[in-house]
PDB file of C-alpha atoms in Angstrom:
ATOM      1  CA  MET A   1       0.000   0.000   0.000  1.00 66.00           C
ATOM      2  CA  THR A   2       2.831   2.380   0.832  1.00 74.00           C
ATOM      3  CA  ASN A   3       4.504   1.640  -2.504  1.00 79.00           C
ATOM      4  CA  PHE A   4       1.256   2.480  -4.342  1.00 82.00           C
ATOM      5  CA  LEU A   5       0.955   5.770  -2.455  1.00 85.00           C
ATOM      6  CA  ILE A   6       4.568   6.720  -3.171  1.00 84.00           C
ATOM      7  CA  LYS A   7       4.196   5.927  -6.881  1.00 84.00           C
ATOM      8  CA  THR A   8       0.942   7.900  -7.087  1.00 86.00           C
ATOM      9  CA  LEU A   9       2.530  10.939  -5.438  1.00 87.00           C
ATOM     10  CA  ALA A  10       5.552  10.648  -7.747  1.00 88.00           C
ATOM     11  CA  ASN A  11       3.214  10.539 -10.764  1.00 89.00           C
ATOM     12  CA  ALA A  12       1.310  13.535  -9.392  1.00 91.00           C
ATOM     13  CA  ALA A  13       4.556  15.481  -9.063  1.00 92.00           C
ATOM     14  CA  ALA A  14       5.607  14.485 -12.592  1.00 93.00           C
ATOM     15  CA  LEU A  15       2.219  15.540 -13.955  1.00 93.00           C
ATOM     16  CA  ALA A  16       2.536  18.852 -12.100  1.00 93.00           C
ATOM     17  CA  VAL A  17       5.897  19.522 -13.737  1.00 94.00           C
ATOM     18  CA  ALA A  18       4.446  18.650 -17.156  1.00 94.00           C
ATOM     19  CA  THR A  19       1.484  21.005 -16.690  1.00 93.00           C
ATOM     20  CA  TRP A  20       3.887  23.721 -15.610  1.00 94.00           C
ATOM     21  CA  LEU A  21       6.293  23.291 -18.547  1.00 95.00           C
ATOM     22  CA  VAL A  22       4.012  22.346 -21.471  1.00 94.00           C
ATOM     23  CA  SER A  23       1.489  24.951 -22.579  1.00 92.00           C
ATOM     24  CA  GLY A  24      -0.806  22.346 -24.191  1.00 93.00           C
ATOM     25  CA  ILE A  25      -1.419  20.474 -20.926  1.00 94.00           C
ATOM     26  CA  GLU A  26      -3.951  22.227 -18.716  1.00 93.00           C
ATOM     27  CA  LEU A  27      -5.018  21.571 -15.149  1.00 90.00           C
ATOM     28  CA  THR A  28      -7.710  23.942 -13.957  1.00 84.00           C
ATOM     29  CA  GLY A  29      -9.161  24.573 -10.550  1.00 77.00           C
ATOM     30  CA  ALA A  30     -10.472  27.377  -8.375  1.00 78.00           C
ATOM     31  CA  ASP A  31      -7.628  27.346  -5.877  1.00 85.00           C
ATOM     32  CA  THR A  32      -4.469  25.449  -4.997  1.00 85.00           C
ATOM     33  CA  GLY A  33      -6.344  22.879  -2.918  1.00 86.00           C
ATOM     34  CA  SER A  34      -8.721  21.932  -5.727  1.00 87.00           C
ATOM     35  CA  LYS A  35      -5.829  21.789  -8.193  1.00 88.00           C
ATOM     36  CA  THR A  36      -3.971  19.457  -5.836  1.00 90.00           C
ATOM     37  CA  VAL A  37      -6.967  17.137  -5.495  1.00 91.00           C
ATOM     38  CA  THR A  38      -7.434  17.183  -9.278  1.00 91.00           C
ATOM     39  CA  LEU A  39      -3.742  16.387  -9.742  1.00 93.00           C
ATOM     40  CA  VAL A  40      -3.963  13.375  -7.410  1.00 92.00           C
ATOM     41  CA  VAL A  41      -7.103  12.125  -9.209  1.00 93.00           C
ATOM     42  CA  VAL A  42      -5.352  12.517 -12.579  1.00 94.00           C
ATOM     43  CA  ALA A  43      -2.306  10.676 -11.187  1.00 94.00           C
ATOM     44  CA  LEU A  44      -4.598   7.812 -10.135  1.00 94.00           C
ATOM     45  CA  ILE A  45      -6.192   7.721 -13.597  1.00 95.00           C
ATOM     46  CA  PHE A  46      -2.729   7.853 -15.192  1.00 94.00           C
ATOM     47  CA  GLY A  47      -1.552   4.993 -12.965  1.00 92.00           C
ATOM     48  CA  VAL A  48      -4.549   2.812 -13.855  1.00 93.00           C
ATOM     49  CA  VAL A  49      -4.145   3.561 -17.581  1.00 93.00           C
ATOM     50  CA  ASN A  50      -0.438   2.712 -17.403  1.00 91.00           C
ATOM     51  CA  PHE A  51      -1.145  -0.474 -15.441  1.00 91.00           C
ATOM     52  CA  VAL A  52      -3.971  -1.775 -17.632  1.00 94.00           C
ATOM     53  CA  VAL A  53      -3.469  -0.457 -21.173  1.00 93.00           C
ATOM     54  CA  LYS A  54       0.263   0.187 -21.527  1.00 92.00           C
ATOM     55  CA  PRO A  55       1.472  -3.441 -21.263  1.00 92.00           C
ATOM     56  CA  LEU A  56      -1.065  -4.528 -23.865  1.00 95.00           C
ATOM     57  CA  LEU A  57      -0.059  -1.692 -26.201  1.00 93.00           C
ATOM     58  CA  LYS A  58       3.633  -2.525 -25.722  1.00 93.00           C
ATOM     59  CA  PHE A  59       2.966  -6.166 -26.570  1.00 95.00           C
ATOM     60  CA  ILE A  60       1.016  -5.268 -29.694  1.00 95.00           C
ATOM     61  CA  SER A  61       3.690  -2.815 -30.836  1.00 94.00           C
ATOM     62  CA  LEU A  62       6.629  -5.102 -29.999  1.00 95.00           C
ATOM     63  CA  PRO A  63       7.929  -5.161 -33.606  1.00 94.00           C
ATOM     64  CA  LEU A  64       8.010  -1.339 -33.671  1.00 94.00           C
ATOM     65  CA  LEU A  65       9.716  -1.252 -30.282  1.00 93.00           C
ATOM     66  CA  ILE A  66      12.414  -3.611 -31.543  1.00 95.00           C
ATOM     67  CA  LEU A  67      12.771  -1.761 -34.843  1.00 96.00           C
ATOM     68  CA  THR A  68      13.166   1.640 -33.138  1.00 94.00           C
ATOM     69  CA  LEU A  69      15.321   0.258 -30.307  1.00 94.00           C
ATOM     70  CA  GLY A  70      12.687   1.241 -27.764  1.00 90.00           C
ATOM     71  CA  LEU A  71      12.130   4.812 -28.911  1.00 92.00           C
ATOM     72  CA  PHE A  72       8.541   3.967 -29.838  1.00 94.00           C
ATOM     73  CA  THR A  73       7.945   3.916 -26.071  1.00 92.00           C
ATOM     74  CA  LEU A  74       7.845   7.723 -26.248  1.00 93.00           C
ATOM     75  CA  VAL A  75       4.881   7.480 -28.630  1.00 95.00           C
ATOM     76  CA  ILE A  76       3.190   4.977 -26.313  1.00 95.00           C
ATOM     77  CA  ASN A  77       3.723   7.355 -23.363  1.00 94.00           C
ATOM     78  CA  ALA A  78       2.115  10.171 -25.369  1.00 95.00           C
ATOM     79  CA  LEU A  79      -0.855   7.942 -26.190  1.00 95.00           C
ATOM     80  CA  MET A  80      -1.223   7.024 -22.504  1.00 95.00           C
ATOM     81  CA  LEU A  81      -1.275  10.723 -21.589  1.00 95.00           C
ATOM     82  CA  MET A  82      -3.902  11.400 -24.261  1.00 96.00           C
ATOM     83  CA  LEU A  83      -5.976   8.472 -22.983  1.00 96.00           C
ATOM     84  CA  THR A  84      -5.666   9.850 -19.450  1.00 95.00           C
ATOM     85  CA  SER A  85      -6.944  13.200 -20.724  1.00 95.00           C
ATOM     86  CA  TRP A  86      -9.898  11.475 -22.410  1.00 96.00           C
ATOM     87  CA  VAL A  87     -10.800   9.479 -19.287  1.00 96.00           C
ATOM     88  CA  ALA A  88     -10.454  12.601 -17.130  1.00 94.00           C
ATOM     89  CA  ASP A  89     -12.819  14.429 -19.483  1.00 94.00           C
ATOM     90  CA  LYS A  90     -15.363  11.594 -19.214  1.00 95.00           C
ATOM     91  CA  LEU A  91     -15.093  11.706 -15.403  1.00 93.00           C
ATOM     92  CA  ASP A  92     -15.429  15.525 -15.453  1.00 91.00           C
ATOM     93  CA  VAL A  93     -11.936  16.087 -14.053  1.00 91.00           C
ATOM     94  CA  SER A  94     -10.335  19.386 -15.071  1.00 91.00           C
ATOM     95  CA  PHE A  95      -7.350  17.998 -16.990  1.00 93.00           C
ATOM     96  CA  HIS A  96      -6.828  18.383 -20.731  1.00 94.00           C
ATOM     97  CA  VAL A  97      -4.078  17.650 -23.255  1.00 95.00           C
ATOM     98  CA  ASP A  98      -4.425  19.690 -26.472  1.00 94.00           C
ATOM     99  CA  GLY A  99      -2.851  17.342 -28.996  1.00 93.00           C
ATOM    100  CA  PHE A 100      -0.253  14.743 -29.817  1.00 95.00           C
ATOM    101  CA  GLY A 101       2.655  17.225 -29.763  1.00 95.00           C
ATOM    102  CA  SER A 102       1.802  18.381 -26.258  1.00 95.00           C
ATOM    103  CA  ALA A 103       1.220  14.783 -25.181  1.00 96.00           C
ATOM    104  CA  PHE A 104       4.572  13.696 -26.632  1.00 96.00           C
ATOM    105  CA  LEU A 105       6.487  16.454 -24.838  1.00 96.00           C
ATOM    106  CA  GLY A 106       4.463  15.923 -21.660  1.00 95.00           C
ATOM    107  CA  GLY A 107       5.036  12.173 -21.769  1.00 93.00           C
ATOM    108  CA  LEU A 108       8.775  12.751 -22.130  1.00 95.00           C
ATOM    109  CA  ILE A 109       8.822  15.152 -19.170  1.00 95.00           C
ATOM    110  CA  ILE A 110       6.653  12.844 -17.046  1.00 92.00           C
ATOM    111  CA  SER A 111       8.927   9.893 -17.806  1.00 91.00           C
ATOM    112  CA  ILE A 112      12.072  11.802 -16.831  1.00 93.00           C
ATOM    113  CA  VAL A 113      10.624  13.331 -13.655  1.00 92.00           C
ATOM    114  CA  ALA A 114       8.950  10.078 -12.541  1.00 86.00           C
ATOM    115  CA  TRP A 115      12.170   8.143 -13.157  1.00 87.00           C
ATOM    116  CA  ALA A 116      14.164  10.671 -11.106  1.00 91.00           C
ATOM    117  CA  LEU A 117      11.627  10.610  -8.264  1.00 86.00           C
ATOM    118  CA  HIS A 118      11.475   6.815  -8.230  1.00 79.00           C
ATOM    119  CA  MET A 119      15.280   6.760  -7.930  1.00 85.00           C
ATOM    120  CA  VAL A 120      15.169   9.115  -4.931  1.00 86.00           C
ATOM    121  CA  LEU A 121      12.062   7.795  -3.159  1.00 77.00           C
ATOM    122  CA  PRO A 122      12.209   4.514  -1.260  1.00 69.00           C
ATOM    123  CA  ASP A 123      10.749   1.399  -2.844  1.00 66.00           C
ATOM    124  CA  ARG A 124       8.643  -0.433  -0.301  1.00 60.00           C
ATOM    125  CA  ASP A 125       6.513  -3.516  -0.729  1.00 56.00           C
TER     126      ASP A 125
END
């Protein structure tokens, strides 16, 4: 349970950095508290999408992953961020990604920040 909480908070921090750096990724809210709650909800959605859909998409695109030496993972990350935006819209959560370019850049930033945070934060089971 602690590991899940740490990973969710790391994803929330990575999403916060992406919304701050990429103009096409928007997180709206009335005040800082509502933005924080929205960010945690989006991090939960992002975690579920990455847990359920991403492995299947990686398996289906295995030939492209091999051909591009893994760089196609950046496209998969962008698609996961776009799917998160779509699910958030369906759940009426104030998170939106404007297009594939913003999703690609956001996915790259989220991957780097999440990797760095997972290296720093403890891994508990």
